[in-house]
C-alpha angles and dihedrals in degrees: 000000000000131000096260093050092049091053092046092053091045089058089051090055089052091048090052092051097046139054094003091297096312117140115261120245122277094254094052092044091053090052092052093047090053090051090049090059091056098041099043101092093044088052092051090051091047092053092044089058088063102033100033130214112230119224135178129206125187124206111194117209094255090058098047115119114216125204116175109303092348143076112223116217119191114207121225125258094263093058115134107158142345126259109173144313128232137167133209148179133182090286108026141050121181144159124251104206099169102069118134132218107234099175136347089278106030136064130192123222122189109245090222089062093061122066112232112268096016124131117241115225117198120196114199144156115252143201117257119257110279119259115203120223090245096040114139118268091245092059108130116234119225108228138132103273095235090053097051091100090061095062098070092043092051090047090055091049094050092047091055100037123108098026126106090213093059101030093108091051091049092049091050091051093045088057090052089049094052092050094047094048092048091049093050093047089049091053089049093053091045092054090051092050092050090051092051092048092051092050094052093042092063 
């Protein structure tokens, strides 16, 4: 999904929620579109906190920073949350479950948990790629594919939030949002359960 498409679908959500589904006037539409430009990246980040974007970072042995009994790994700028840590060489691949979060951007790994010369592989959840307010309409949005449909709806909610005149619209759209998120999360859990069942059935 690109920026222009997200904005177009957000307007459709607003049309559904107002005037019995009739398009809003040109002046009101222009105001919403302007708001969409400013809210878009925050919406992407909001959605990515629910349907997370997986990232991987490798730290080869020559780049590892040691401090006392630990290796210190600094996470990249797009870091949102940790997933897991592993290490590998040409002959081994193993998990490192005992890492510690030192700060929001650094983790500590016991040196004894990593075999000398092995590469550390950090799996984390990241922020979506930034989208500037004046980014072109064909700018692709980074989002988990199954969650793309949430972006226009959230844009419509943010554009109508905080105003007495549009509070009813915002409430209507929030209800749609809650139902859609729950359905998508339910599908996600169902897919996981099916996978587990298939594994154990073999």
